[in-house]
Coordinates of C-alpha atoms in Angstrom, one line a residue:
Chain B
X97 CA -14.1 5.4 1.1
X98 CA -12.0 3.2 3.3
X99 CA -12.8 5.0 6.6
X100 CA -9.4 6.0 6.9
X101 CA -8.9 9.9 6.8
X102 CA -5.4 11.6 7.2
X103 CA -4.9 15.8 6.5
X104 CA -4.2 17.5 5.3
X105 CA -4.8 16.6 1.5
X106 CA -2.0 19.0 0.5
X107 CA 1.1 20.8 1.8
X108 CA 3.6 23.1 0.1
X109 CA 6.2 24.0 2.3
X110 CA 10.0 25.2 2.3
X111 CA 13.3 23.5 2.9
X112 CA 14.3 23.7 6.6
X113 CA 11.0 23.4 8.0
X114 CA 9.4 21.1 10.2
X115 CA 5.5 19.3 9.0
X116 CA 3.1 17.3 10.9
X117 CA 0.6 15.2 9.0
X118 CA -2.6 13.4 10.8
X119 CA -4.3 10.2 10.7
X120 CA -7.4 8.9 12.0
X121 CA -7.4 4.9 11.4
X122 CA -10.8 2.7 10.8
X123 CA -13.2 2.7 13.6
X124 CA -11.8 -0.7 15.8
X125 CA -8.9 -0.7 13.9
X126 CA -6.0 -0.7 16.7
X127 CA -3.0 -0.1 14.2
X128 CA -1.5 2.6 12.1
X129 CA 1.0 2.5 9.2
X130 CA 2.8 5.1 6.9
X131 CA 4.2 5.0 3.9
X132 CA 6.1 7.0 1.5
X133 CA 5.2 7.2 -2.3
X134 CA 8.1 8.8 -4.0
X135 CA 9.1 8.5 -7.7
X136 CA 12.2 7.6 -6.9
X137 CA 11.8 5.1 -4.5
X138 CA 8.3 3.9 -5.1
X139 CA 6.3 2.7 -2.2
X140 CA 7.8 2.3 1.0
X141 CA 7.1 1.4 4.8
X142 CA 8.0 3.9 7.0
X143 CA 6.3 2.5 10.6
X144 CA 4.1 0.8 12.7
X145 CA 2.2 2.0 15.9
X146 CA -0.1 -0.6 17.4
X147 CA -2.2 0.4 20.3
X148 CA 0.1 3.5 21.1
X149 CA 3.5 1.8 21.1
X150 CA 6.3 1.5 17.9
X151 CA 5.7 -1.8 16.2
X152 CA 8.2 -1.3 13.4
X153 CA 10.3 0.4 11.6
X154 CA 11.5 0.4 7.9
X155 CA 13.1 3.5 5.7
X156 CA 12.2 6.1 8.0
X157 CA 14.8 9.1 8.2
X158 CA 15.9 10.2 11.7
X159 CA 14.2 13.3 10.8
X160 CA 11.1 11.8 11.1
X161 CA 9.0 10.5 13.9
X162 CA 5.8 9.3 14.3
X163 CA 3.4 8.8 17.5
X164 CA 0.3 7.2 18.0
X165 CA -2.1 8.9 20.6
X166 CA -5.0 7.4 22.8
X167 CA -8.3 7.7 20.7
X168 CA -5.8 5.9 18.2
X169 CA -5.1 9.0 15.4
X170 CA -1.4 9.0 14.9
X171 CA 0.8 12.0 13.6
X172 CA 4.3 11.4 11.2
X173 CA 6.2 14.6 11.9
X174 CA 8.8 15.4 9.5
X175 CA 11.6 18.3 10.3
X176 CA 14.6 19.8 8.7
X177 CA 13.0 19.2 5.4
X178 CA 14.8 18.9 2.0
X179 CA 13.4 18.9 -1.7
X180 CA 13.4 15.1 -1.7
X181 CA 11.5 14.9 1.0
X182 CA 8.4 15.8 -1.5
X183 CA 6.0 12.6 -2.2
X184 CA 2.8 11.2 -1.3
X185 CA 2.4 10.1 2.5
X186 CA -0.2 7.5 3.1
X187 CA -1.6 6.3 5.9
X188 CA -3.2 2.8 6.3
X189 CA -4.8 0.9 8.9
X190 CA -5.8 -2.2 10.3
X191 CA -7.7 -4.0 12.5
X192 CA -5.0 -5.5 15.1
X193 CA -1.6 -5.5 12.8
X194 CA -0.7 -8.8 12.2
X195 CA -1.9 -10.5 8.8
X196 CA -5.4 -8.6 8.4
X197 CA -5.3 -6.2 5.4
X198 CA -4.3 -3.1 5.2
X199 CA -7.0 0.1 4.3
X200 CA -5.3 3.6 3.2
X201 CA -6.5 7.0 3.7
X202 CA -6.2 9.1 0.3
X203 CA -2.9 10.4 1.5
X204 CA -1.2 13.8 2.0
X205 CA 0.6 15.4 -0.8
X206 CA 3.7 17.1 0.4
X207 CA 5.7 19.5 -1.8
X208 CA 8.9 20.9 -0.1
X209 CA 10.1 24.4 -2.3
Chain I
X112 CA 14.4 -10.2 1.6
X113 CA 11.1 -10.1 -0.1
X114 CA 10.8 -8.7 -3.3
X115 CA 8.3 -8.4 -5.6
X116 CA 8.8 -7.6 -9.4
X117 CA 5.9 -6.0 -11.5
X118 CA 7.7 -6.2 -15.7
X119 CA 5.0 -4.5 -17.0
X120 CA 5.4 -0.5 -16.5
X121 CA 2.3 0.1 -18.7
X122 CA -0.4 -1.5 -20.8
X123 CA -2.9 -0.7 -22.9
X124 CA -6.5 -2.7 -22.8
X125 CA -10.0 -2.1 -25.2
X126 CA -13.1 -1.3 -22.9
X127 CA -14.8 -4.6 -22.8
X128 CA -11.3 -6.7 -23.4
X129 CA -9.8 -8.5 -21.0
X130 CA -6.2 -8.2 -19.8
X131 CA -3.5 -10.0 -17.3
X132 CA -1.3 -8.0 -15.5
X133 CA 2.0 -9.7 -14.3
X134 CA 3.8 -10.1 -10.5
X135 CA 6.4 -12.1 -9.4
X136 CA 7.8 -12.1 -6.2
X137 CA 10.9 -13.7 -4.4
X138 CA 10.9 -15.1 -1.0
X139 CA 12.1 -17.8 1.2
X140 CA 8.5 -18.0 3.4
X141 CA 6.3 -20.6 3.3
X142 CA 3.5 -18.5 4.6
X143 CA 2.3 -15.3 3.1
X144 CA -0.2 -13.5 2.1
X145 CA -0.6 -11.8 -1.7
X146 CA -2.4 -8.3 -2.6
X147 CA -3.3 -6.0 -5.9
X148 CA -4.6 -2.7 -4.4
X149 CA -5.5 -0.3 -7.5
X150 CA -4.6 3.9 -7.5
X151 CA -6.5 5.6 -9.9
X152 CA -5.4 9.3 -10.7
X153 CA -7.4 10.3 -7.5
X154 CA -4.4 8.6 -5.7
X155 CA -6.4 6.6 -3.5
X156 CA -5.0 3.0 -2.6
X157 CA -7.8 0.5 -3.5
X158 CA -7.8 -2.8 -2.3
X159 CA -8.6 -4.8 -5.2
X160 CA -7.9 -8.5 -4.3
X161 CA -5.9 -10.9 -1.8
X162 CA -4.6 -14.2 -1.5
X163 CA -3.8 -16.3 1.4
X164 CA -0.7 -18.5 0.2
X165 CA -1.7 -21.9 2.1
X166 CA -4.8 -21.5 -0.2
X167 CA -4.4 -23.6 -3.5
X168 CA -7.7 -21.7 -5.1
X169 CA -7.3 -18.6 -6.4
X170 CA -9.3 -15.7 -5.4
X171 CA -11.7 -13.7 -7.5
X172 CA -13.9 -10.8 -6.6
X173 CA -16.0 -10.1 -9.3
X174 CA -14.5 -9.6 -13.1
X175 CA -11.0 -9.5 -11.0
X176 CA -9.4 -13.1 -10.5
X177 CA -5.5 -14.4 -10.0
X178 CA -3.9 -16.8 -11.3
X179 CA -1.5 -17.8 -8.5
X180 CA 1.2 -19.6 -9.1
X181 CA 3.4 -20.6 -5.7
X182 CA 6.2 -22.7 -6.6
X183 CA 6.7 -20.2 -9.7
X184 CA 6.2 -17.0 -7.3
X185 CA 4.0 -15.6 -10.1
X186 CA 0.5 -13.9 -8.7
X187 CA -1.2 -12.1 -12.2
X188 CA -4.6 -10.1 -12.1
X189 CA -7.0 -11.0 -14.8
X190 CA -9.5 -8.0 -15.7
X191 CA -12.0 -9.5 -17.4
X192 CA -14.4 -6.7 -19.1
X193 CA -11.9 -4.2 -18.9
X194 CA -14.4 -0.5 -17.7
X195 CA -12.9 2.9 -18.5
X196 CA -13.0 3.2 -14.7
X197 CA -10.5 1.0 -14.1
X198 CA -7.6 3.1 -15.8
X199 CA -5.2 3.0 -13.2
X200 CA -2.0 2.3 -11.8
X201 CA -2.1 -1.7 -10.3
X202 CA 0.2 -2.6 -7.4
X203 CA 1.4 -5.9 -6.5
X204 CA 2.3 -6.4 -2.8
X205 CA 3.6 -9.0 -0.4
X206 CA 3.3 -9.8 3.3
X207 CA 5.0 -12.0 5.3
X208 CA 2.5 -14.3 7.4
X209 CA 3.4 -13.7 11.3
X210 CA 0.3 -13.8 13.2
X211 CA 1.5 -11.0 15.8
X212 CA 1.1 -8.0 15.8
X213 CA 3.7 -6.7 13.5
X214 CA 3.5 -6.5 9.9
X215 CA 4.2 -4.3 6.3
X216 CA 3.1 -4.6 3.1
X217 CA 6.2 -4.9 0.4
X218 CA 5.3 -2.7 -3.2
X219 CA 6.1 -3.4 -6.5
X220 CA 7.0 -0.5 -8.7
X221 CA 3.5 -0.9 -10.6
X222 CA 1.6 -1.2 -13.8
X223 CA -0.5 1.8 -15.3
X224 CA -2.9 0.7 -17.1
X225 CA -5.0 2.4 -19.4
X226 CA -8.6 1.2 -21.1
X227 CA -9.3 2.9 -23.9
X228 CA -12.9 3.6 -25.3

């Protein structure tokens, strides 16, 4: 167990519709990644939050956002969803963002019908 | 941009065997680090190993060592007696050495690996 936990586990939802997934990083850990697991595109970087503010930013769709709140848990909401929008989200964290490594949660399986 | 190249989509080791699994990597840093985090069919993202590039020795953590290689770019994971739990799929990933606060982790596409009984 890394001490990262995201949920759900697993969503199945439709095309068109809007999903929010959850992340609670390590205790002390002050930053939050996501990434996308797809089997067409692999593993990916999607963004950063440190300490509540963006950090960075790699493939992410303009469909999706992310936020990171106070106590530090950080959401990726993804809207106007399409077919290949279906993959593994994972969330990691670490302990200030910079060259510490990273620990994932078990991810959320999304399935978009 | 970094890449990092993983030529081996699957391999197939004997339980007690020991087996090297291949990376290579392309970049123009000086300073980075080196990882192989481990998914088993629970999905999970394991950390299994890291390597600081300014270090010349190569990590080891238990029956998992590297042999890394920097002015190749080559970074390979040695199993040494190979354990039915460690059928998995093995990435190899890279990360640029900043020291801020800003950083990602860059995938290969993987290596399943399976130990048979």
């Amino acid at each position: 167990d890394s001490g990262v936990t995201q949920t759900p586990k697993h969503l199945i939802t439709a095309t068109g519709q809007r999903v929010t997934l959850r992340c609670s990083p390590r205790s002390g850990d002050l930053s939050v990644y996501w990434y996308q697991q797809s089997l067409d595109q692999g593993l990916q970087f999607l963004i950063q939050y440190y300490n509540g503010e963006e950090r960075a930013k790699g493939n992410i769709l303009e469909r999706f956002s992310a936020q990171q709140f106070p106590d530090l848990h950080s959401e990726l909401n993804l809207s106007s969803l399409e077919l290949g929008d279906s993959a593994l989200y994972f969330c990691a964290s670490s302990v200030s963002g910079g060259d510490e490594t990273q620990y994932f949660g078990p991810g959320t399986r999304l399935l978009v019908l | 941009a970094q890449t990092v190249t993983q030529s081996q989509p699957e391999m197939s080791v004997q339980e007690a065997e020991t087996v090297t699994l291949s990376c290579t990597y392309d970049t123009s840093e000086s300073n980075y680090y080196l990882f192989w985090y481990k998914q088993p069919p629970s999905r999970q993202m394991i950390l299994v190993i890291r390597q600081e590039a300014y270090k010349q020795q190569n990590a080891t953590e238990n029956r998992f060592s590297v042999n890394f290689q920097k002015a190749a770019k080559s970074f390979s994971l040695k199993i040494s007696d190979s354990q039915l739990g460690d059928t998995a799929m093995y990435f190899c990933a890279f990360m640029k050495r900043r020291g801020g606060a800003t950083n990602k982790l860059i995938f290969g596409t993987g290596t399943l690996l399976a130990v048979q009984p």
